[in-house]
C-alpha cells in the first residue's frame, strides 16, 4: 500500500475561496510532485520539489502555489478558486536518484462552483 | 505534441482473455513505466522497463520495449474483472528540452473486462 496521503478526498467550494490541498508521505522520499488530471485525460505535472525549500513549476502552467517546509509535507494552495480549477489533483513522490516509479496518493477531486 | 500515446483508447474484452495495450513515444528515453488507475483514484505503478531491456515480466503482466520503433506494449494475460481500469504509460526522457524534471504521461487506455 502507498504511504502517501491526500486530504480532502473531495472538495466542493465556491468561487473566490482560498483552498489548500494537503499531501503527506511517510517514505522519506525527497522528490514530490503535483499532477492535474481532467476526467479521462492524461496527467499534467504542475509542480514538483527536490526536497525541503525546493519548489519548481511543471510543464502545465497553474495558478496554484506549493511549499515544502518539511520533507514529508507538500501542500498545494489556490488563493482564489475559479470554476476553471475544477479537476482532480494527484500528489506523488519518488526517490530522488532517478525518475523512477512515482508513488501516488488517492487524489483530491476539486469542484469549484 | 503528446510524448506517450496509448493505443487503443478503450478496450473491452471477456474475462479470461488476454489484453494488449500499446504505447508510442517520440524521443529517446531512459525508461518507460506502466501505471494502473482505478476509477477516480491515484495511479499504481506496475512495471518499469529500462531502455536497454527488451522484455520484463511481473505476474500476469508482460511488457516489451522496442526502442527502434519507439514503442512499448503491455500484455495482461488471463484477465479478471478486477483488471478493469485505465492504464497509462509514462516516459523518462533522456532530454526534456529544458522542461520539467518529471515523467511524461500518455492519455491512457481504458480497459473493461466483461465477466
PDB file of N, CA, C and O in Angstrom, chain A residues 25-102:
ATOM      1  N   UNK A  25       3.692  12.250   2.953  1.00  0.00           N
ATOM      2  CA  UNK A  25       4.219  10.908   2.700  1.00  0.00           C
ATOM      3  C   UNK A  25       5.140  10.502   3.831  1.00  0.00           C
ATOM      4  O   UNK A  25       5.804  11.343   4.433  1.00  0.00           O
ATOM      5  N   UNK A  26       5.157   9.213   4.107  1.00  0.00           N
ATOM      6  CA  UNK A  26       5.929   8.691   5.229  1.00  0.00           C
ATOM      7  C   UNK A  26       7.110   7.848   4.767  1.00  0.00           C
ATOM      8  O   UNK A  26       7.687   7.097   5.546  1.00  0.00           O
ATOM      9  N   UNK A  27       7.468   7.951   3.507  1.00  0.00           N
ATOM     10  CA  UNK A  27       8.524   7.117   2.948  1.00  0.00           C
ATOM     11  C   UNK A  27       9.883   7.790   2.963  1.00  0.00           C
ATOM     12  O   UNK A  27      10.883   7.181   2.552  1.00  0.00           O
ATOM     13  N   UNK A  28       9.929   9.059   3.367  1.00  0.00           N
ATOM     14  CA  UNK A  28      11.199   9.776   3.372  1.00  0.00           C
ATOM     15  C   UNK A  28      11.693  10.146   1.990  1.00  0.00           C
ATOM     16  O   UNK A  28      12.874  10.457   1.797  1.00  0.00           O
ATOM     17  N   UNK A  29      10.790  10.130   1.007  1.00  0.00           N
ATOM     18  CA  UNK A  29      11.183  10.487  -0.358  1.00  0.00           C
ATOM     19  C   UNK A  29      11.519  11.968  -0.452  1.00  0.00           C
ATOM     20  O   UNK A  29      10.804  12.823   0.083  1.00  0.00           O
ATOM     21  N   UNK A  30      12.592  12.256  -1.173  1.00  0.00           N
ATOM     22  CA  UNK A  30      12.960  13.660  -1.367  1.00  0.00           C
ATOM     23  C   UNK A  30      12.095  14.340  -2.420  1.00  0.00           C
ATOM     24  O   UNK A  30      11.728  15.500  -2.294  1.00  0.00           O
ATOM     25  N   UNK A  31      11.805  13.634  -3.502  1.00  0.00           N
ATOM     26  CA  UNK A  31      11.115  14.289  -4.616  1.00  0.00           C
ATOM     27  C   UNK A  31       9.607  14.094  -4.495  1.00  0.00           C
ATOM     28  O   UNK A  31       9.123  12.985  -4.240  1.00  0.00           O
ATOM     29  N   UNK A  32       8.887  15.206  -4.656  1.00  0.00           N
ATOM     30  CA  UNK A  32       7.439  15.144  -4.631  1.00  0.00           C
ATOM     31  C   UNK A  32       6.871  15.938  -5.801  1.00  0.00           C
ATOM     32  O   UNK A  32       7.520  16.851  -6.324  1.00  0.00           O
ATOM     33  N   UNK A  33       5.648  15.552  -6.199  1.00  0.00           N
ATOM     34  CA  UNK A  33       5.025  16.108  -7.398  1.00  0.00           C
ATOM     35  C   UNK A  33       3.545  16.412  -7.141  1.00  0.00           C
ATOM     36  O   UNK A  33       2.897  15.747  -6.343  1.00  0.00           O
ATOM     37  N   UNK A  34       3.047  17.379  -7.885  1.00  0.00           N
ATOM     38  CA  UNK A  34       1.606  17.569  -8.016  1.00  0.00           C
ATOM     39  C   UNK A  34       1.257  17.465  -9.494  1.00  0.00           C
ATOM     40  O   UNK A  34       1.873  18.125 -10.347  1.00  0.00           O
ATOM     41  N   UNK A  35       0.238  16.631  -9.787  1.00  0.00           N
ATOM     42  CA  UNK A  35      -0.280  16.498 -11.144  1.00  0.00           C
ATOM     43  C   UNK A  35      -1.739  16.943 -11.150  1.00  0.00           C
ATOM     44  O   UNK A  35      -2.458  16.795 -10.161  1.00  0.00           O
ATOM     45  N   UNK A  36      -2.157  17.436 -12.297  1.00  0.00           N
ATOM     46  CA  UNK A  36      -3.563  17.769 -12.515  1.00  0.00           C
ATOM     47  C   UNK A  36      -4.101  16.846 -13.603  1.00  0.00           C
ATOM     48  O   UNK A  36      -3.434  16.622 -14.620  1.00  0.00           O
ATOM     49  N   UNK A  37      -5.278  16.292 -13.365  1.00  0.00           N
ATOM     50  CA  UNK A  37      -5.855  15.351 -14.328  1.00  0.00           C
ATOM     51  C   UNK A  37      -7.343  15.618 -14.495  1.00  0.00           C
ATOM     52  O   UNK A  37      -8.109  15.509 -13.530  1.00  0.00           O
ATOM     53  N   UNK A  38      -7.773  15.932 -15.712  1.00  0.00           N
ATOM     54  CA  UNK A  38      -9.185  16.035 -16.018  1.00  0.00           C
ATOM     55  C   UNK A  38      -9.704  14.637 -16.334  1.00  0.00           C
ATOM     56  O   UNK A  38      -8.942  13.751 -16.736  1.00  0.00           O
ATOM     57  N   UNK A  39     -11.013  14.402 -16.167  1.00  0.00           N
ATOM     58  CA  UNK A  39     -11.575  13.048 -16.353  1.00  0.00           C
ATOM     59  C   UNK A  39     -11.224  12.440 -17.700  1.00  0.00           C
ATOM     60  O   UNK A  39     -11.416  13.073 -18.746  1.00  0.00           O
ATOM     61  N   UNK A  40     -10.702  11.228 -17.663  1.00  0.00           N
ATOM     62  CA  UNK A  40     -10.371  10.507 -18.891  1.00  0.00           C
ATOM     63  C   UNK A  40      -9.178  11.037 -19.636  1.00  0.00           C
ATOM     64  O   UNK A  40      -8.935  10.637 -20.785  1.00  0.00           O
ATOM     65  N   UNK A  41      -8.419  11.906 -19.015  1.00  0.00           N
ATOM     66  CA  UNK A  41      -7.305  12.540 -19.719  1.00  0.00           C
ATOM     67  C   UNK A  41      -5.969  12.189 -19.067  1.00  0.00           C
ATOM     68  O   UNK A  41      -5.914  11.510 -18.041  1.00  0.00           O
ATOM     69  N   UNK A  42      -4.895  12.663 -19.705  1.00  0.00           N
ATOM     70  CA  UNK A  42      -3.568  12.384 -19.165  1.00  0.00           C
ATOM     71  C   UNK A  42      -3.262  13.247 -17.951  1.00  0.00           C
ATOM     72  O   UNK A  42      -3.973  14.206 -17.652  1.00  0.00           O
ATOM     73  N   UNK A  43      -2.212  12.913 -17.255  1.00  0.00           N
ATOM     74  CA  UNK A  43      -1.756  13.699 -16.117  1.00  0.00           C
ATOM     75  C   UNK A  43      -0.833  14.804 -16.626  1.00  0.00           C
ATOM     76  O   UNK A  43      -0.002  14.578 -17.514  1.00  0.00           O
ATOM     77  N   UNK A  44      -0.971  15.967 -16.035  1.00  0.00           N
ATOM     78  CA  UNK A  44      -0.076  17.077 -16.349  1.00  0.00           C
ATOM     79  C   UNK A  44       0.647  17.486 -15.075  1.00  0.00           C
ATOM     80  O   UNK A  44       0.012  17.744 -14.051  1.00  0.00           O
ATOM     81  N   UNK A  45       1.959  17.583 -15.146  1.00  0.00           N
ATOM     82  CA  UNK A  45       2.760  17.987 -13.998  1.00  0.00           C
ATOM     83  C   UNK A  45       2.647  19.489 -13.802  1.00  0.00           C
ATOM     84  O   UNK A  45       2.921  20.266 -14.724  1.00  0.00           O
ATOM     85  N   UNK A  46       2.228  19.911 -12.621  1.00  0.00           N
ATOM     86  CA  UNK A  46       2.069  21.347 -12.358  1.00  0.00           C
ATOM     87  C   UNK A  46       3.112  21.877 -11.366  1.00  0.00           C
ATOM     88  O   UNK A  46       3.495  23.048 -11.437  1.00  0.00           O
ATOM     89  N   UNK A  47       3.580  21.053 -10.441  1.00  0.00           N
ATOM     90  CA  UNK A  47       4.627  21.472  -9.501  1.00  0.00           C
ATOM     91  C   UNK A  47       5.450  20.252  -9.102  1.00  0.00           C
ATOM     92  O   UNK A  47       4.940  19.131  -9.097  1.00  0.00           O
ATOM     93  N   UNK A  48       6.711  20.500  -8.722  1.00  0.00           N
ATOM     94  CA  UNK A  48       7.500  19.438  -8.123  1.00  0.00           C
ATOM     95  C   UNK A  48       8.534  20.044  -7.196  1.00  0.00           C
ATOM     96  O   UNK A  48       8.759  21.263  -7.199  1.00  0.00           O
ATOM     97  N   UNK A  49       9.142  19.172  -6.409  1.00  0.00           N
ATOM     98  CA  UNK A  49      10.108  19.625  -5.408  1.00  0.00           C
ATOM     99  C   UNK A  49      11.198  18.576  -5.272  1.00  0.00           C
ATOM    100  O   UNK A  49      10.911  17.374  -5.238  1.00  0.00           O
ATOM    101  N   UNK A  50      12.446  19.032  -5.156  1.00  0.00           N
ATOM    102  CA  UNK A  50      13.563  18.110  -4.955  1.00  0.00           C
ATOM    103  C   UNK A  50      13.807  17.797  -3.479  1.00  0.00           C
ATOM    104  O   UNK A  50      14.533  16.865  -3.149  1.00  0.00           O
ATOM    105  N   UNK A  51      13.225  18.630  -2.615  1.00  0.00           N
ATOM    106  CA  UNK A  51      13.428  18.444  -1.181  1.00  0.00           C
ATOM    107  C   UNK A  51      13.011  19.694  -0.442  1.00  0.00           C
ATOM    108  O   UNK A  51      12.395  20.610  -1.022  1.00  0.00           O
ATOM    109  N   UNK A  52      13.381  19.769   0.825  1.00  0.00           N
ATOM    110  CA  UNK A  52      12.982  20.907   1.654  1.00  0.00           C
ATOM    111  C   UNK A  52      13.464  22.217   1.016  1.00  0.00           C
ATOM    112  O   UNK A  52      14.597  22.318   0.545  1.00  0.00           O
ATOM    113  N   UNK A  53      12.568  23.184   1.006  1.00  0.00           N
ATOM    114  CA  UNK A  53      12.793  24.529   0.469  1.00  0.00           C
ATOM    115  C   UNK A  53      12.980  24.570  -1.044  1.00  0.00           C
ATOM    116  O   UNK A  53      13.378  25.606  -1.587  1.00  0.00           O
ATOM    117  N   UNK A  54      12.697  23.492  -1.726  1.00  0.00           N
ATOM    118  CA  UNK A  54      12.762  23.444  -3.185  1.00  0.00           C
ATOM    119  C   UNK A  54      11.369  23.349  -3.770  1.00  0.00           C
ATOM    120  O   UNK A  54      10.586  22.472  -3.360  1.00  0.00           O
ATOM    121  N   UNK A  55      11.013  24.266  -4.674  1.00  0.00           N
ATOM    122  CA  UNK A  55       9.764  24.151  -5.423  1.00  0.00           C
ATOM    123  C   UNK A  55      10.032  24.576  -6.862  1.00  0.00           C
ATOM    124  O   UNK A  55      10.755  25.552  -7.097  1.00  0.00           O
ATOM    125  N   UNK A  56       9.456  23.840  -7.798  1.00  0.00           N
ATOM    126  CA  UNK A  56       9.647  24.104  -9.223  1.00  0.00           C
ATOM    127  C   UNK A  56       8.305  24.023  -9.935  1.00  0.00           C
ATOM    128  O   UNK A  56       7.431  23.258  -9.521  1.00  0.00           O
ATOM    129  N   UNK A  57       8.175  24.786 -11.002  1.00  0.00           N
ATOM    130  CA  UNK A  57       6.944  24.711 -11.801  1.00  0.00           C
ATOM    131  C   UNK A  57       7.042  23.582 -12.815  1.00  0.00           C
ATOM    132  O   UNK A  57       8.114  23.300 -13.362  1.00  0.00           O
ATOM    133  N   UNK A  58       5.909  22.959 -13.070  1.00  0.00           N
ATOM    134  CA  UNK A  58       5.865  21.863 -14.016  1.00  0.00           C
ATOM    135  C   UNK A  58       5.623  22.332 -15.433  1.00  0.00           C
ATOM    136  O   UNK A  58       5.787  23.512 -15.750  1.00  0.00           O
ATOM    137  N   UNK A  59       5.229  21.386 -16.271  1.00  0.00           N
ATOM    138  CA  UNK A  59       5.012  21.701 -17.689  1.00  0.00           C
ATOM    139  C   UNK A  59       3.724  22.470 -17.920  1.00  0.00           C
ATOM    140  O   UNK A  59       3.610  23.244 -18.866  1.00  0.00           O
ATOM    141  N   UNK A  60       2.718  22.239 -17.062  1.00  0.00           N
ATOM    142  CA  UNK A  60       1.430  22.909 -17.244  1.00  0.00           C
ATOM    143  C   UNK A  60       1.378  24.106 -16.308  1.00  0.00           C
ATOM    144  O   UNK A  60       1.555  23.964 -15.094  1.00  0.00           O
ATOM    145  N   UNK A  61       1.111  25.251 -16.891  1.00  0.00           N
ATOM    146  CA  UNK A  61       1.013  26.455 -16.070  1.00  0.00           C
ATOM    147  C   UNK A  61      -0.172  26.341 -15.118  1.00  0.00           C
ATOM    148  O   UNK A  61      -1.255  25.903 -15.506  1.00  0.00           O
ATOM    149  N   UNK A  62       0.055  26.731 -13.889  1.00  0.00           N
ATOM    150  CA  UNK A  62      -1.007  26.634 -12.894  1.00  0.00           C
ATOM    151  C   UNK A  62      -0.985  27.876 -12.018  1.00  0.00           C
ATOM    152  O   UNK A  62       0.077  28.435 -11.726  1.00  0.00           O
ATOM    153  N   UNK A  63      -2.164  28.304 -11.599  1.00  0.00           N
ATOM    154  CA  UNK A  63      -2.260  29.452 -10.702  1.00  0.00           C
ATOM    155  C   UNK A  63      -2.048  29.041  -9.244  1.00  0.00           C
ATOM    156  O   UNK A  63      -2.054  29.880  -8.356  1.00  0.00           O
ATOM    157  N   UNK A  64      -1.863  27.770  -9.009  1.00  0.00           N
ATOM    158  CA  UNK A  64      -1.636  27.298  -7.652  1.00  0.00           C
ATOM    159  C   UNK A  64      -0.185  27.520  -7.236  1.00  0.00           C
ATOM    160  O   UNK A  64       0.691  27.744  -8.080  1.00  0.00           O
ATOM    161  N   UNK A  65       0.054  27.461  -5.937  1.00  0.00           N
ATOM    162  CA  UNK A  65       1.405  27.543  -5.385  1.00  0.00           C
ATOM    163  C   UNK A  65       1.620  26.376  -4.450  1.00  0.00           C
ATOM    164  O   UNK A  65       0.660  25.765  -3.959  1.00  0.00           O
ATOM    165  N   UNK A  66       2.873  26.057  -4.209  1.00  0.00           N
ATOM    166  CA  UNK A  66       3.224  24.958  -3.310  1.00  0.00           C
ATOM    167  C   UNK A  66       4.302  25.410  -2.350  1.00  0.00           C
ATOM    168  O   UNK A  66       4.971  26.425  -2.564  1.00  0.00           O
ATOM    169  N   UNK A  67       4.488  24.650  -1.299  1.00  0.00           N
ATOM    170  CA  UNK A  67       5.562  24.897  -0.343  1.00  0.00           C
ATOM    171  C   UNK A  67       6.113  23.566   0.121  1.00  0.00           C
ATOM    172  O   UNK A  67       5.429  22.534   0.061  1.00  0.00           O
ATOM    173  N   UNK A  68       7.360  23.566   0.570  1.00  0.00           N
ATOM    174  CA  UNK A  68       7.997  22.342   1.075  1.00  0.00           C
ATOM    175  C   UNK A  68       8.878  22.725   2.264  1.00  0.00           C
ATOM    176  O   UNK A  68      10.075  22.922   2.147  1.00  0.00           O
ATOM    177  N   UNK A  69       8.234  22.821   3.405  1.00  0.00           N
ATOM    178  CA  UNK A  69       8.934  23.183   4.631  1.00  0.00           C
ATOM    179  C   UNK A  69       9.460  21.949   5.343  1.00  0.00           C
ATOM    180  O   UNK A  69      10.476  21.992   6.044  1.00  0.00           O
ATOM    181  N   UNK A  70       8.756  20.843   5.171  1.00  0.00           N
ATOM    182  CA  UNK A  70       9.184  19.559   5.743  1.00  0.00           C
ATOM    183  C   UNK A  70       9.249  18.519   4.628  1.00  0.00           C
ATOM    184  O   UNK A  70       8.469  18.587   3.678  1.00  0.00           O
ATOM    185  N   UNK A  71      10.131  17.571   4.761  1.00  0.00           N
ATOM    186  CA  UNK A  71      10.289  16.538   3.743  1.00  0.00           C
ATOM    187  C   UNK A  71       8.981  15.835   3.443  1.00  0.00           C
ATOM    188  O   UNK A  71       8.659  15.547   2.296  1.00  0.00           O
ATOM    189  N   UNK A  72       8.200  15.550   4.506  1.00  0.00           N
ATOM    190  CA  UNK A  72       7.021  14.709   4.327  1.00  0.00           C
ATOM    191  C   UNK A  72       5.785  15.454   3.852  1.00  0.00           C
ATOM    192  O   UNK A  72       4.784  14.838   3.555  1.00  0.00           O
ATOM    193  N   UNK A  73       5.836  16.786   3.768  1.00  0.00           N
ATOM    194  CA  UNK A  73       4.627  17.566   3.555  1.00  0.00           C
ATOM    195  C   UNK A  73       4.774  18.475   2.332  1.00  0.00           C
ATOM    196  O   UNK A  73       5.766  19.227   2.250  1.00  0.00           O
ATOM    197  N   UNK A  74       3.796  18.441   1.421  1.00  0.00           N
ATOM    198  CA  UNK A  74       3.895  19.216   0.175  1.00  0.00           C
ATOM    199  C   UNK A  74       2.506  19.750  -0.190  1.00  0.00           C
ATOM    200  O   UNK A  74       1.851  19.268  -1.108  1.00  0.00           O
ATOM    201  N   UNK A  75       2.027  20.757   0.526  1.00  0.00           N
ATOM    202  CA  UNK A  75       0.677  21.260   0.282  1.00  0.00           C
ATOM    203  C   UNK A  75       0.596  22.143  -0.958  1.00  0.00           C
ATOM    204  O   UNK A  75       1.564  22.819  -1.321  1.00  0.00           O
ATOM    205  N   UNK A  76      -0.575  22.144  -1.572  1.00  0.00           N
ATOM    206  CA  UNK A  76      -0.863  22.977  -2.747  1.00  0.00           C
ATOM    207  C   UNK A  76      -1.966  23.960  -2.383  1.00  0.00           C
ATOM    208  O   UNK A  76      -2.972  23.569  -1.800  1.00  0.00           O
ATOM    209  N   UNK A  77      -1.771  25.224  -2.740  1.00  0.00           N
ATOM    210  CA  UNK A  77      -2.721  26.274  -2.364  1.00  0.00           C
ATOM    211  C   UNK A  77      -3.223  27.015  -3.590  1.00  0.00           C
ATOM    212  O   UNK A  77      -2.440  27.337  -4.500  1.00  0.00           O
ATOM    213  N   UNK A  78      -4.517  27.257  -3.595  1.00  0.00           N
ATOM    214  CA  UNK A  78      -5.133  28.155  -4.573  1.00  0.00           C
ATOM    215  C   UNK A  78      -5.664  29.355  -3.805  1.00  0.00           C
ATOM    216  O   UNK A  78      -6.512  29.197  -2.933  1.00  0.00           O
ATOM    217  N   UNK A  79      -5.160  30.531  -4.105  1.00  0.00           N
ATOM    218  CA  UNK A  79      -5.549  31.727  -3.340  1.00  0.00           C
ATOM    219  C   UNK A  79      -6.994  32.123  -3.611  1.00  0.00           C
ATOM    220  O   UNK A  79      -7.693  32.603  -2.716  1.00  0.00           O
ATOM    221  N   UNK A  80      -7.446  31.935  -4.854  1.00  0.00           N
ATOM    222  CA  UNK A  80      -8.810  32.332  -5.211  1.00  0.00           C
ATOM    223  C   UNK A  80      -9.329  31.334  -6.246  1.00  0.00           C
ATOM    224  O   UNK A  80      -9.014  31.428  -7.437  1.00  0.00           O
ATOM    225  N   UNK A  81     -10.109  30.381  -5.766  1.00  0.00           N
ATOM    226  CA  UNK A  81     -10.562  29.309  -6.644  1.00  0.00           C
ATOM    227  C   UNK A  81     -11.541  29.817  -7.699  1.00  0.00           C
ATOM    228  O   UNK A  81     -12.370  30.694  -7.433  1.00  0.00           O
ATOM    229  N   UNK A  82     -11.423  29.217  -8.892  1.00  0.00           N
ATOM    230  CA  UNK A  82     -12.330  29.541 -10.006  1.00  0.00           C
ATOM    231  C   UNK A  82     -12.850  28.244 -10.606  1.00  0.00           C
ATOM    232  O   UNK A  82     -12.212  27.186 -10.471  1.00  0.00           O
ATOM    233  N   UNK A  83     -13.978  28.291 -11.305  1.00  0.00           N
ATOM    234  CA  UNK A  83     -14.509  27.073 -11.931  1.00  0.00           C
ATOM    235  C   UNK A  83     -13.492  26.382 -12.849  1.00  0.00           C
ATOM    236  O   UNK A  83     -13.519  25.152 -12.971  1.00  0.00           O
ATOM    237  N   UNK A  84     -12.598  27.137 -13.463  1.00  0.00           N
ATOM    238  CA  UNK A  84     -11.586  26.525 -14.338  1.00  0.00           C
ATOM    239  C   UNK A  84     -10.588  25.670 -13.572  1.00  0.00           C
ATOM    240  O   UNK A  84      -9.839  24.890 -14.171  1.00  0.00           O
ATOM    241  N   UNK A  85     -10.567  25.791 -12.245  1.00  0.00           N
ATOM    242  CA  UNK A  85      -9.685  24.965 -11.415  1.00  0.00           C
ATOM    243  C   UNK A  85     -10.290  23.602 -11.096  1.00  0.00           C
ATOM    244  O   UNK A  85      -9.632  22.756 -10.487  1.00  0.00           O
ATOM    245  N   UNK A  86     -11.538  23.404 -11.493  1.00  0.00           N
ATOM    246  CA  UNK A  86     -12.193  22.123 -11.259  1.00  0.00           C
ATOM    247  C   UNK A  86     -11.421  21.010 -11.968  1.00  0.00           C
ATOM    248  O   UNK A  86     -11.226  21.057 -13.184  1.00  0.00           O
ATOM    249  N   UNK A  87     -10.971  20.022 -11.196  1.00  0.00           N
ATOM    250  CA  UNK A  87     -10.144  18.961 -11.742  1.00  0.00           C
ATOM    251  C   UNK A  87      -9.812  17.983 -10.612  1.00  0.00           C
ATOM    252  O   UNK A  87     -10.220  18.164  -9.465  1.00  0.00           O
ATOM    253  N   UNK A  88      -9.073  16.931 -10.966  1.00  0.00           N
ATOM    254  CA  UNK A  88      -8.517  16.063  -9.938  1.00  0.00           C
ATOM    255  C   UNK A  88      -7.038  16.420  -9.783  1.00  0.00           C
ATOM    256  O   UNK A  88      -6.321  16.580 -10.774  1.00  0.00           O
ATOM    257  N   UNK A  89      -6.602  16.503  -8.525  1.00  0.00           N
ATOM    258  CA  UNK A  89      -5.221  16.835  -8.220  1.00  0.00           C
ATOM    259  C   UNK A  89      -4.580  15.625  -7.531  1.00  0.00           C
ATOM    260  O   UNK A  89      -5.058  15.139  -6.514  1.00  0.00           O
ATOM    261  N   UNK A  90      -3.497  15.157  -8.114  1.00  0.00           N
ATOM    262  CA  UNK A  90      -2.809  13.969  -7.625  1.00  0.00           C
ATOM    263  C   UNK A  90      -1.422  14.337  -7.125  1.00  0.00           C
ATOM    264  O   UNK A  90      -0.654  15.003  -7.823  1.00  0.00           O
ATOM    265  N   UNK A  91      -1.109  13.894  -5.932  1.00  0.00           N
ATOM    266  CA  UNK A  91       0.204  14.094  -5.347  1.00  0.00           C
ATOM    267  C   UNK A  91       0.995  12.796  -5.470  1.00  0.00           C
ATOM    268  O   UNK A  91       0.417  11.699  -5.381  1.00  0.00           O
ATOM    269  N   UNK A  92       2.288  12.901  -5.686  1.00  0.00           N
ATOM    270  CA  UNK A  92       3.126  11.711  -5.822  1.00  0.00           C
ATOM    271  C   UNK A  92       4.508  11.998  -5.257  1.00  0.00           C
ATOM    272  O   UNK A  92       4.896  13.154  -5.070  1.00  0.00           O
ATOM    273  N   UNK A  93       5.249  10.940  -4.986  1.00  0.00           N
ATOM    274  CA  UNK A  93       6.623  11.089  -4.520  1.00  0.00           C
ATOM    275  C   UNK A  93       7.488  10.010  -5.153  1.00  0.00           C
ATOM    276  O   UNK A  93       6.980   8.990  -5.640  1.00  0.00           O
ATOM    277  N   UNK A  94       8.785  10.239  -5.155  1.00  0.00           N
ATOM    278  CA  UNK A  94       9.710   9.222  -5.654  1.00  0.00           C
ATOM    279  C   UNK A  94      11.065   9.428  -5.009  1.00  0.00           C
ATOM    280  O   UNK A  94      11.373  10.507  -4.484  1.00  0.00           O
ATOM    281  N   UNK A  95      11.872   8.381  -5.034  1.00  0.00           N
ATOM    282  CA  UNK A  95      13.243   8.518  -4.555  1.00  0.00           C
ATOM    283  C   UNK A  95      14.003   9.397  -5.530  1.00  0.00           C
ATOM    284  O   UNK A  95      13.919   9.212  -6.742  1.00  0.00           O
ATOM    285  N   UNK A  96      14.753  10.332  -5.004  1.00  0.00           N
ATOM    286  CA  UNK A  96      15.434  11.282  -5.873  1.00  0.00           C
ATOM    287  C   UNK A  96      16.805  10.763  -6.288  1.00  0.00           C
ATOM    288  O   UNK A  96      17.819  11.341  -5.958  1.00  0.00           O
ATOM    289  N   UNK A  97      16.825   9.675  -7.016  1.00  0.00           N
ATOM    290  CA  UNK A  97      18.082   9.250  -7.617  1.00  0.00           C
ATOM    291  C   UNK A  97      17.927   9.257  -9.132  1.00  0.00           C
ATOM    292  O   UNK A  97      18.855   9.541  -9.854  1.00  0.00           O
ATOM    293  N   UNK A  98      16.748   8.934  -9.577  1.00  0.00           N
ATOM    294  CA  UNK A  98      16.462   8.991 -10.998  1.00  0.00           C
ATOM    295  C   UNK A  98      14.937   9.106 -11.116  1.00  0.00           C
ATOM    296  O   UNK A  98      14.236   9.041 -10.115  1.00  0.00           O
ATOM    297  N   UNK A  99      14.444   9.287 -12.321  1.00  0.00           N
ATOM    298  CA  UNK A  99      12.987   9.442 -12.467  1.00  0.00           C
ATOM    299  C   UNK A  99      12.351   8.055 -12.416  1.00  0.00           C
ATOM    300  O   UNK A  99      11.875   7.535 -13.405  1.00  0.00           O
ATOM    301  N   UNK A 100      12.380   7.515 -11.235  1.00  0.00           N
ATOM    302  CA  UNK A 100      11.852   6.174 -11.037  1.00  0.00           C
ATOM    303  C   UNK A 100      10.372   6.189 -10.779  1.00  0.00           C
ATOM    304  O   UNK A 100       9.693   7.180 -11.023  1.00  0.00           O
ATOM    305  N   UNK A 101       9.875   5.086 -10.270  1.00  0.00           N
ATOM    306  CA  UNK A 101       8.430   4.978 -10.054  1.00  0.00           C
ATOM    307  C   UNK A 101       7.906   6.052  -9.116  1.00  0.00           C
ATOM    308  O   UNK A 101       8.515   6.349  -8.089  1.00  0.00           O
ATOM    309  N   UNK A 102       6.811   6.626  -9.500  1.00  0.00           N
ATOM    310  CA  UNK A 102       6.100   7.554  -8.639  1.00  0.00           C
ATOM    311  C   UNK A 102       5.120   6.759  -7.790  1.00  0.00           C
ATOM    312  O   UNK A 102       4.417   5.881  -8.307  1.00  0.00           O
TER     313      UNK A 102
END
